Amino acid sequence: AQTVTQSQPEMSVQEAETVTLSCTYDTSENNYYLFWYKQPPSRQMILVIRQEAYKQQNATENRFSVNFQKAAKSFSLKISDSQLGDTAMYFCAFLIQGAQKLVFGQGTRLTINP
Amino acid sequence: EAQVTQNPRYLITVTGKKLTVTCSQNMNHEYMSWYRQDPGLGLRQIYYSMNVEVTDKGDVPEGYKVSRKEKRNFPLILESPSPNQTSLYFCASSTQRGASPRFYNEQFFGPGTRLTVL
């Protein structure tokens, strides 16, 4: 069975700092996708970034980037120049190619302080 | 606007009173899923559907039913709700077809339904 582990239940940084959220996963599959979702107080699930396992290049979306280490089964999210609006719960998630079940980690509650 | 809608957004009910949470998507997605979110556990899949009349169990299906009679709708039914079903519920849809491969397998989530069973 696939599992996703986020070892940091809570994190807090000052505005404009860089913060890294960690995520590890366990799978025997070779073709899969990894995602980071943001859940602000509105509870809406918002996709932040995605990574296809077959791509060696790390995905980036503006201030958000990932460090994907396939051999280590690690998928961390880096937020640069953090903003107050980044305050949210962040979930790491895993999807096997061809399947339709996202497996989520426990979440990391991130607070950006002014 | 492409979206997934859920109703109701909030519901307080009592043990044993049947309820239905509706979900609808306007993106012609073939796949739809229900998840529940609980503190410390993240989101867990309850049921999913690969197309009309095709449904299957996820990780936590006990106490829930679903149906997929139309492509756009995927209601979640609690025949006899119990307090341990108090949770935040999300419907999601996705596709592996269409002109935009970059969206393949991306799950589009509804706004969530906060359910409290007393």
Tab-separated table of C-alpha atoms in Angstrom:
chain	number	residue	atom	x	y	z
A	1	ALA	CA	0.000	0.000	0.000
A	2	GLN	CA	1.113	3.521	-0.706
A	3	THR	CA	1.715	5.878	2.197
A	4	VAL	CA	2.594	9.551	2.430
A	5	THR	CA	4.227	11.051	5.506
A	6	GLN	CA	4.510	14.698	6.439
A	7	SER	CA	6.636	14.855	9.571
A	8	GLN	CA	6.062	18.529	10.401
A	9	PRO	CA	2.585	19.064	11.870
A	10	GLU	CA	3.159	22.813	12.217
A	11	MET	CA	5.626	25.402	10.972
A	12	SER	CA	5.911	29.124	11.428
A	13	VAL	CA	8.133	31.651	9.640
A	14	GLN	CA	8.379	35.389	9.170
A	15	GLU	CA	7.069	37.074	6.080
A	16	ALA	CA	9.572	37.140	3.185
A	17	GLU	CA	11.516	34.165	4.536
A	18	THR	CA	11.949	30.904	2.680
A	19	VAL	CA	10.351	27.788	4.124
A	20	THR	CA	10.599	24.129	3.164
A	21	LEU	CA	7.906	21.566	3.900
A	22	SER	CA	8.946	17.948	3.876
A	23	CYS	CA	7.143	14.928	2.458
A	24	THR	CA	8.175	11.308	2.053
A	25	TYR	CA	6.234	8.526	0.411
A	26	ASP	CA	6.412	4.810	0.035
A	27	THR	CA	5.527	2.909	-3.118
A	28	SER	CA	6.742	0.078	-5.296
A	29	GLU	CA	5.264	1.711	-8.396
A	30	ASN	CA	7.446	3.414	-10.973
A	31	ASN	CA	4.922	5.674	-12.708
A	32	TYR	CA	3.132	8.134	-10.479
A	33	TYR	CA	2.401	11.767	-9.782
A	34	LEU	CA	3.070	13.886	-6.730
A	35	PHE	CA	1.151	16.975	-5.710
A	36	TRP	CA	1.159	19.702	-3.127
A	37	TYR	CA	-2.242	21.114	-2.192
A	38	LYS	CA	-2.910	24.238	-0.169
A	39	GLN	CA	-5.948	24.511	2.074
A	40	PRO	CA	-6.539	28.049	3.376
A	41	PRO	CA	-9.108	28.814	6.096
A	42	SER	CA	-11.804	28.792	3.408
A	43	ARG	CA	-11.185	24.989	3.294
A	44	GLN	CA	-10.909	24.996	-0.501
A	45	MET	CA	-8.311	22.544	-1.816
A	46	ILE	CA	-6.002	24.410	-4.185
A	47	LEU	CA	-3.355	22.698	-6.278
A	48	VAL	CA	0.008	24.375	-5.745
A	49	ILE	CA	2.329	22.234	-7.827
A	50	ARG	CA	2.583	18.802	-9.434
A	51	GLN	CA	5.462	16.537	-10.410
A	52	GLU	CA	5.449	13.573	-12.768
A	53	ALA	CA	7.753	10.844	-11.495
A	54	TYR	CA	9.279	10.263	-14.934
A	55	LYS	CA	10.499	13.864	-15.098
A	56	GLN	CA	13.898	14.466	-13.570
A	57	GLN	CA	13.535	18.224	-13.590
A	58	ASN	CA	12.002	19.668	-10.458
A	59	ALA	CA	8.724	21.485	-10.993
A	60	THR	CA	8.439	25.200	-10.262
A	61	GLU	CA	5.468	27.555	-10.120
A	62	ASN	CA	6.472	31.140	-9.390
A	63	ARG	CA	7.559	31.224	-5.723
A	64	PHE	CA	6.882	27.515	-5.255
A	65	SER	CA	9.346	24.803	-6.182
A	66	VAL	CA	9.901	21.197	-5.272
A	67	ASN	CA	12.908	19.047	-4.544
A	68	PHE	CA	11.982	15.645	-5.942
A	69	GLN	CA	14.341	12.851	-4.944
A	70	LYS	CA	12.903	9.712	-6.513
A	71	ALA	CA	15.421	7.257	-5.093
A	72	ALA	CA	14.913	8.648	-1.612
A	73	LYS	CA	11.132	8.909	-2.155
A	74	SER	CA	11.188	12.472	-0.990
A	75	PHE	CA	9.148	15.407	-2.309
A	76	SER	CA	9.682	18.651	-0.414
A	77	LEU	CA	8.031	21.993	-1.164
A	78	LYS	CA	9.988	25.235	-0.994
A	79	ILE	CA	8.160	28.530	-0.695
A	80	SER	CA	10.346	31.542	-1.420
A	81	ASP	CA	9.617	35.091	-0.315
A	82	SER	CA	6.736	33.854	1.812
A	83	GLN	CA	3.619	35.997	2.012
A	84	LEU	CA	0.827	36.314	4.571
A	85	GLY	CA	-1.521	34.709	2.059
A	86	ASP	CA	0.578	31.550	2.144
A	87	THR	CA	-0.775	30.821	5.620
A	88	ALA	CA	-2.660	27.539	5.187
A	89	MET	CA	-2.618	23.812	5.689
A	90	TYR	CA	-0.447	22.102	3.077
A	91	PHE	CA	-0.995	18.529	1.963
A	92	CYS	CA	1.375	16.322	0.024
A	93	ALA	CA	-0.404	13.750	-2.144
A	94	PHE	CA	0.496	10.796	-4.345
A	95	LEU	CA	-1.310	9.283	-7.326
A	96	ILE	CA	-0.426	6.121	-9.203
A	97	GLN	CA	-0.659	6.585	-12.975
A	98	GLY	CA	-3.919	5.090	-14.188
A	99	ALA	CA	-5.445	4.967	-10.718
A	100	GLN	CA	-7.946	7.421	-9.333
A	101	LYS	CA	-7.059	7.616	-5.681
A	102	LEU	CA	-5.024	10.402	-4.211
A	103	VAL	CA	-3.176	9.279	-1.091
A	104	PHE	CA	-2.642	12.215	1.221
A	105	GLY	CA	-0.206	12.978	3.982
A	106	GLN	CA	-1.367	14.237	7.363
A	107	GLY	CA	-0.790	17.873	6.485
A	108	THR	CA	1.478	20.679	7.691
A	109	ARG	CA	-0.070	23.808	9.133
A	110	LEU	CA	2.039	26.743	7.940
A	111	THR	CA	1.772	30.182	9.517
A	112	ILE	CA	3.424	33.223	7.978
A	113	ASN	CA	3.934	35.932	10.589
A	114	PRO	CA	4.079	39.652	9.714
B	1	GLU	CA	-16.650	28.529	-15.162
B	2	ALA	CA	-15.268	25.027	-14.718
B	3	GLN	CA	-16.145	23.849	-11.259
B	4	VAL	CA	-17.247	21.156	-8.859
B	5	THR	CA	-20.203	22.056	-6.668
B	6	GLN	CA	-21.377	20.417	-3.463
B	7	ASN	CA	-24.530	20.871	-1.434
B	8	PRO	CA	-25.115	21.499	1.335
B	9	ARG	CA	-21.977	23.261	2.538
B	10	TYR	CA	-22.888	22.739	6.164
B	11	LEU	CA	-25.156	20.147	7.723
B	12	ILE	CA	-25.993	19.255	11.306
B	13	THR	CA	-28.082	16.133	11.722
B	14	VAL	CA	-28.882	13.414	14.226
B	15	THR	CA	-27.864	9.790	14.389
B	16	GLY	CA	-29.821	7.559	12.034
B	17	LYS	CA	-31.416	10.229	9.848
B	18	LYS	CA	-30.643	9.477	6.217
B	19	LEU	CA	-28.922	12.224	4.271
B	20	THR	CA	-27.504	12.889	0.837
B	21	VAL	CA	-24.687	15.229	-0.117
B	22	THR	CA	-24.833	16.155	-3.778
B	23	CYS	CA	-21.867	16.697	-6.072
B	24	SER	CA	-21.887	17.985	-9.613
B	25	GLN	CA	-19.151	18.859	-12.123
B	26	ASN	CA	-19.404	20.701	-15.416
B	27	MET	CA	-16.095	19.620	-16.971
B	28	ASN	CA	-17.287	16.350	-18.522
B	29	HIS	CA	-14.809	14.464	-16.355
B	30	GLU	CA	-15.120	10.700	-16.355
B	31	TYR	CA	-13.654	10.209	-12.873
B	32	MET	CA	-15.238	11.368	-9.628
B	33	SER	CA	-14.358	10.669	-5.997
B	34	TRP	CA	-15.434	11.357	-2.459
B	35	TYR	CA	-12.940	12.042	0.323
B	36	ARG	CA	-13.294	12.756	3.998
B	37	GLN	CA	-10.879	14.936	5.923
B	38	ASP	CA	-10.158	14.372	9.593
B	39	PRO	CA	-7.541	16.096	11.790
B	40	GLY	CA	-4.201	14.326	11.734
B	41	LEU	CA	-5.311	11.922	9.007
B	42	GLY	CA	-5.346	14.098	5.915
B	43	LEU	CA	-7.919	13.179	3.276
B	44	ARG	CA	-9.002	9.601	2.703
B	45	GLN	CA	-10.953	8.291	-0.250
B	46	ILE	CA	-14.418	6.924	0.463
B	47	TYR	CA	-15.643	5.894	-3.001
B	48	TYR	CA	-14.756	6.637	-6.568
B	49	SER	CA	-16.364	6.281	-9.980
B	50	MET	CA	-14.648	5.713	-13.302
B	51	ASN	CA	-17.742	6.478	-15.348
B	52	VAL	CA	-21.532	6.218	-15.385
B	53	GLU	CA	-22.725	3.162	-13.462
B	54	VAL	CA	-19.133	2.236	-12.506
B	55	THR	CA	-18.238	2.767	-8.856
B	56	ASP	CA	-15.792	1.189	-6.447
B	57	LYS	CA	-14.756	1.384	-2.825
B	58	GLY	CA	-11.946	3.548	-1.593
B	59	ASP	CA	-10.164	3.207	1.731
B	60	VAL	CA	-13.036	4.049	4.103
B	61	PRO	CA	-16.355	3.018	2.464
B	62	GLU	CA	-18.171	1.674	5.537
B	63	GLY	CA	-21.408	3.511	6.217
B	64	TYR	CA	-21.547	5.235	2.830
B	65	LYS	CA	-23.226	4.644	-0.519
B	66	VAL	CA	-22.792	6.332	-3.865
B	67	SER	CA	-24.398	6.253	-7.279
B	68	ARG	CA	-23.408	7.532	-10.718
B	69	LYS	CA	-26.493	7.634	-12.924
B	70	GLU	CA	-25.329	10.677	-14.839
B	71	LYS	CA	-21.801	11.657	-15.768
B	72	ARG	CA	-21.956	15.019	-14.042
B	73	ASN	CA	-23.434	13.912	-10.693
B	74	PHE	CA	-22.022	11.744	-7.930
B	75	PRO	CA	-24.089	11.919	-4.722
B	76	LEU	CA	-22.854	10.580	-1.394
B	77	ILE	CA	-25.506	8.861	0.702
B	78	LEU	CA	-25.384	8.164	4.421
B	79	GLU	CA	-28.238	5.746	5.112
B	80	SER	CA	-27.866	5.823	8.906
B	81	PRO	CA	-25.322	8.447	9.948
B	82	SER	CA	-23.358	7.985	13.148
B	83	PRO	CA	-21.235	10.466	15.131
B	84	ASN	CA	-17.997	8.941	13.782
B	85	GLN	CA	-19.034	10.221	10.362
B	86	THR	CA	-18.715	13.796	11.569
B	87	SER	CA	-16.133	15.149	9.160
B	88	LEU	CA	-15.330	17.466	6.288
B	89	TYR	CA	-16.267	15.901	2.969
B	90	PHE	CA	-14.865	16.695	-0.457
B	91	CYS	CA	-15.994	15.671	-3.884
B	92	ALA	CA	-13.433	15.705	-6.688
B	93	SER	CA	-13.335	15.040	-10.402
B	94	SER	CA	-10.564	14.356	-12.887
B	95	THR	CA	-9.886	13.226	-16.424
B	96	GLN	CA	-7.305	11.441	-18.544
B	97	ARG	CA	-8.695	12.765	-21.801
B	98	GLY	CA	-8.993	16.048	-23.620
B	99	ALA	CA	-6.796	18.610	-25.267
B	100	SER	CA	-4.836	19.623	-22.169
B	101	PRO	CA	-2.599	16.760	-20.958
B	102	ARG	CA	-1.143	18.982	-18.278
B	103	PHE	CA	-4.460	18.644	-16.439
B	104	TYR	CA	-4.612	14.863	-16.731
B	105	ASN	CA	-5.055	13.241	-13.344
B	106	GLU	CA	-5.349	16.576	-11.558
B	107	GLN	CA	-8.203	16.281	-9.101
B	108	PHE	CA	-10.516	19.295	-9.064
B	109	PHE	CA	-12.104	19.630	-5.667
B	110	GLY	CA	-15.472	20.955	-4.603
B	111	PRO	CA	-15.726	23.496	-1.762
B	112	GLY	CA	-16.325	20.888	0.937
B	113	THR	CA	-19.282	19.930	3.137
B	114	ARG	CA	-18.949	20.185	6.888
B	115	LEU	CA	-21.121	17.421	8.400
B	116	THR	CA	-21.884	17.086	12.097
B	117	VAL	CA	-23.786	14.050	13.339
B	118	LEU	CA	-25.136	14.409	16.877
